[in-house]
Short mmCIF file of C-alpha atoms in Angstrom, two decimals:
data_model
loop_
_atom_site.label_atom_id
_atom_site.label_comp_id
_atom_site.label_asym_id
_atom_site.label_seq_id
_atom_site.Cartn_x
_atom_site.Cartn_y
_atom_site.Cartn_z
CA UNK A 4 49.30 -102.08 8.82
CA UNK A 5 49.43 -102.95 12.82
CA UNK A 6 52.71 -105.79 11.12
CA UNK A 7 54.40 -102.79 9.86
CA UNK A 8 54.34 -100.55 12.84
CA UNK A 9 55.21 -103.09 15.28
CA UNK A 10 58.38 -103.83 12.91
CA UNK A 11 59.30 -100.01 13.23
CA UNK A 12 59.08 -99.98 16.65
CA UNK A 13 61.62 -103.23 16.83
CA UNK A 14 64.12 -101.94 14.39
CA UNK A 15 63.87 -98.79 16.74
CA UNK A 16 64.62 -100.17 19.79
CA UNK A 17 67.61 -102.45 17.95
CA UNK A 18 69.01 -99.12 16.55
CA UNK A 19 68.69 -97.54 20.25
CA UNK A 20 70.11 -100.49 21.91
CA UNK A 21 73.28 -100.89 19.25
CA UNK A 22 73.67 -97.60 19.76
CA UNK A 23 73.81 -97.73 23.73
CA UNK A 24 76.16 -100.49 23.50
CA UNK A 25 78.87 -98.68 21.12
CA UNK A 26 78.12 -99.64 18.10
CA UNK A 27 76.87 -96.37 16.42
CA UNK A 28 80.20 -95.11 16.40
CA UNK A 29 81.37 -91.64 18.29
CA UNK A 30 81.03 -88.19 17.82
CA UNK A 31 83.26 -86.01 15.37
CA UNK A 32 85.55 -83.79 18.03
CA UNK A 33 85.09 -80.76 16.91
CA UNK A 34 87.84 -77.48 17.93
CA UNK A 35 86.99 -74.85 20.07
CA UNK A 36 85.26 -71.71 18.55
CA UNK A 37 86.78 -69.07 20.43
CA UNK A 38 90.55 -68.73 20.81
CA UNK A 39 92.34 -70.11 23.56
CA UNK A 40 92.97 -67.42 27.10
CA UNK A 41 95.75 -65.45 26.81
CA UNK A 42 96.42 -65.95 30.69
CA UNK A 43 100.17 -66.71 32.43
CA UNK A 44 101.10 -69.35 34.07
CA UNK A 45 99.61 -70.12 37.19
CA UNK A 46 103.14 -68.84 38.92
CA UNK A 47 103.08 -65.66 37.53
CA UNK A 48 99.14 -64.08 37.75
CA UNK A 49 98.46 -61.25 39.04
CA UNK A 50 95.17 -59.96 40.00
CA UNK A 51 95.40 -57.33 37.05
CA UNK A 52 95.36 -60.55 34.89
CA UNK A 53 92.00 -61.65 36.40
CA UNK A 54 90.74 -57.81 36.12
CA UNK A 55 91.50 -57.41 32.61
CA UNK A 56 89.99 -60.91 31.60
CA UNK A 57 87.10 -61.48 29.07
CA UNK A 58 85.73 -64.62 29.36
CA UNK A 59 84.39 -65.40 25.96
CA UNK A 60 80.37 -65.95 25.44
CA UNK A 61 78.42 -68.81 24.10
CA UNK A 62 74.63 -69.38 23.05
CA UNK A 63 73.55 -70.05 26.50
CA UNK A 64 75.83 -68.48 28.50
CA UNK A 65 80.00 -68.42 29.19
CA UNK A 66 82.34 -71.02 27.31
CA UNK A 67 82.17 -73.64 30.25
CA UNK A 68 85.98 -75.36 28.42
CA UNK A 69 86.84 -71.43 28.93
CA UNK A 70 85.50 -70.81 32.69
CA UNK A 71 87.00 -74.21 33.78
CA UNK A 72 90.33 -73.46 32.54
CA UNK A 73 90.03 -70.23 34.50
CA UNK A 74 89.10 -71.59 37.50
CA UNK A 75 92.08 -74.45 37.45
CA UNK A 76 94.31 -72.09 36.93
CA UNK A 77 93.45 -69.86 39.42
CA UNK A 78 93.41 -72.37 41.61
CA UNK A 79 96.84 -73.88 41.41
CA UNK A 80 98.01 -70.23 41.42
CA UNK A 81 96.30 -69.52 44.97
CA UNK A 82 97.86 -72.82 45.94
CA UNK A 83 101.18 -72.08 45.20
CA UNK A 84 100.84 -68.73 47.01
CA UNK A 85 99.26 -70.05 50.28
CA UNK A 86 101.95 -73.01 50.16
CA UNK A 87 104.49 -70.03 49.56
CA UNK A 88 103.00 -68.18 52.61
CA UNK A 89 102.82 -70.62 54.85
CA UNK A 90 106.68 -71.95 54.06
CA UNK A 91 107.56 -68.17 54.57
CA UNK A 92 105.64 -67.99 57.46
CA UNK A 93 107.41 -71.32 58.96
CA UNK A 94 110.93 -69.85 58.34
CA UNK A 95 110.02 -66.37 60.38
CA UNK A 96 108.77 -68.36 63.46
CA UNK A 97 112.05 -70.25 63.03
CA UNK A 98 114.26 -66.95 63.18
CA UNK A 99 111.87 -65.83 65.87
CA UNK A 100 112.59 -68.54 68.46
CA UNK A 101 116.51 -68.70 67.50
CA UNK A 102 116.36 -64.97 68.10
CA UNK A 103 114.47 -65.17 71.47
CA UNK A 104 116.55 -68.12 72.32
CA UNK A 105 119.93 -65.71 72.20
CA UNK A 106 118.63 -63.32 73.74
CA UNK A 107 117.71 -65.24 76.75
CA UNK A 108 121.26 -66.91 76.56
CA UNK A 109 122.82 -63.29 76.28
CA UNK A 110 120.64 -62.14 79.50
CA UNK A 111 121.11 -64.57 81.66
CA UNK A 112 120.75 -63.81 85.24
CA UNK A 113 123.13 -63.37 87.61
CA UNK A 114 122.18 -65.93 89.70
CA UNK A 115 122.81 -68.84 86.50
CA UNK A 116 126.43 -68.74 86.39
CA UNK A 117 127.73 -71.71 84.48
CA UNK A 118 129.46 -74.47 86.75
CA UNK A 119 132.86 -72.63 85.93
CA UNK A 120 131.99 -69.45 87.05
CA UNK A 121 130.45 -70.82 90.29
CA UNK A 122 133.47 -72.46 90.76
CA UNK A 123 136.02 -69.88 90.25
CA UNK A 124 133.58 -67.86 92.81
CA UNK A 125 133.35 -70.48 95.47
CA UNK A 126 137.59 -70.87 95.26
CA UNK A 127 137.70 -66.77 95.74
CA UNK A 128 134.78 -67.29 98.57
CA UNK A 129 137.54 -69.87 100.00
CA UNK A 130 140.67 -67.71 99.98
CA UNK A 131 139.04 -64.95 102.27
CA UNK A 132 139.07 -66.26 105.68
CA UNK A 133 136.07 -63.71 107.02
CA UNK A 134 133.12 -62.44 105.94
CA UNK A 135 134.49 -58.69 107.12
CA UNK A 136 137.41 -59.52 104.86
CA UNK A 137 134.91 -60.70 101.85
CA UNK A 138 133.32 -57.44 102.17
CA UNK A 139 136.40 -55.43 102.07
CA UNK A 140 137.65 -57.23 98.87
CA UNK A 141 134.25 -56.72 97.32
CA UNK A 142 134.71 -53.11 98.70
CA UNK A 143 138.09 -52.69 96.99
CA UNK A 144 136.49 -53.90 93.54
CA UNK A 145 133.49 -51.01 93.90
CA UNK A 146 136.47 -48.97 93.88
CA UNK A 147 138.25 -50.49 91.00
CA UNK A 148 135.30 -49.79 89.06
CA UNK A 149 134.42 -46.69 89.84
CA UNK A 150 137.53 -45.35 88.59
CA UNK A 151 137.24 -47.20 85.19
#
């Protein structure tokens, strides 16, 4: 009796240890029971998608295929949007700074005049021989432009 259960016991562990090593064969893959989620593309959710979803239940608990599908596509959606944000984002602060630069080259102050300008005034600055007579010309312009 003691021969026969110790020759159960071997063909046992040889069964177990074929098995380990791949020779028992695989499992049947078996389809889904539940249909697959009628969700969009990961593009095109909306949170009314995620509102109006019904996960579908199994013995223990949710479909975990089901949930993990969810969850991936949720995921790359959120991604997208975020990398869609922050591209948007990038392109605003762009049009900001050109903007501000513009501005600041439309305002510049008086005291900036290109080299052209400085020039042109220096030349003028030349041709009056007095500062009595500089303030008369600039005198005569006040004038000018008070009747414009």
């Amino acid at each position: 009796m003691l021969v026969v259960l110790v020759i159960a016991g071997l063909a046992v562990i040889a069964c177990v240890v074929m098995v380990s090593l791949g020779h028992g064969g695989e499992m049947a893959d078996f389809p889904p029971d539940v249909p697959p989620l009628e969700l969009p593309a990961a593009g095109q959710m909306t949170p009314a998608d995620l509102i109006a979803l019904h996960l579908p239940i199994g013995l223990v608990g949710y479909s975990t295929q089901a949930v993990d599908e969810t969850l991936h596509r949720v995921s790359v959606a959120l991604g997208e949007r975020d990398t869609r944000i922050a591209v948007l984002e990038q392109r605003v602060a762009e049009l900001s700074y050109a903007r501000l630069q513009a501005r600041q080259e439309t305002r510049q102050p008086e005291t900036e005049q290109p080299e052209t300008e400085q020039a042109e005034t220096k030349q003028a600055d030349d041709e009056v021989p007095s500062a009595t007579a500089r303030e008369g010309l600039d005198g005569d312009r006040a004038d000018a432009e008070e009747a414009w």
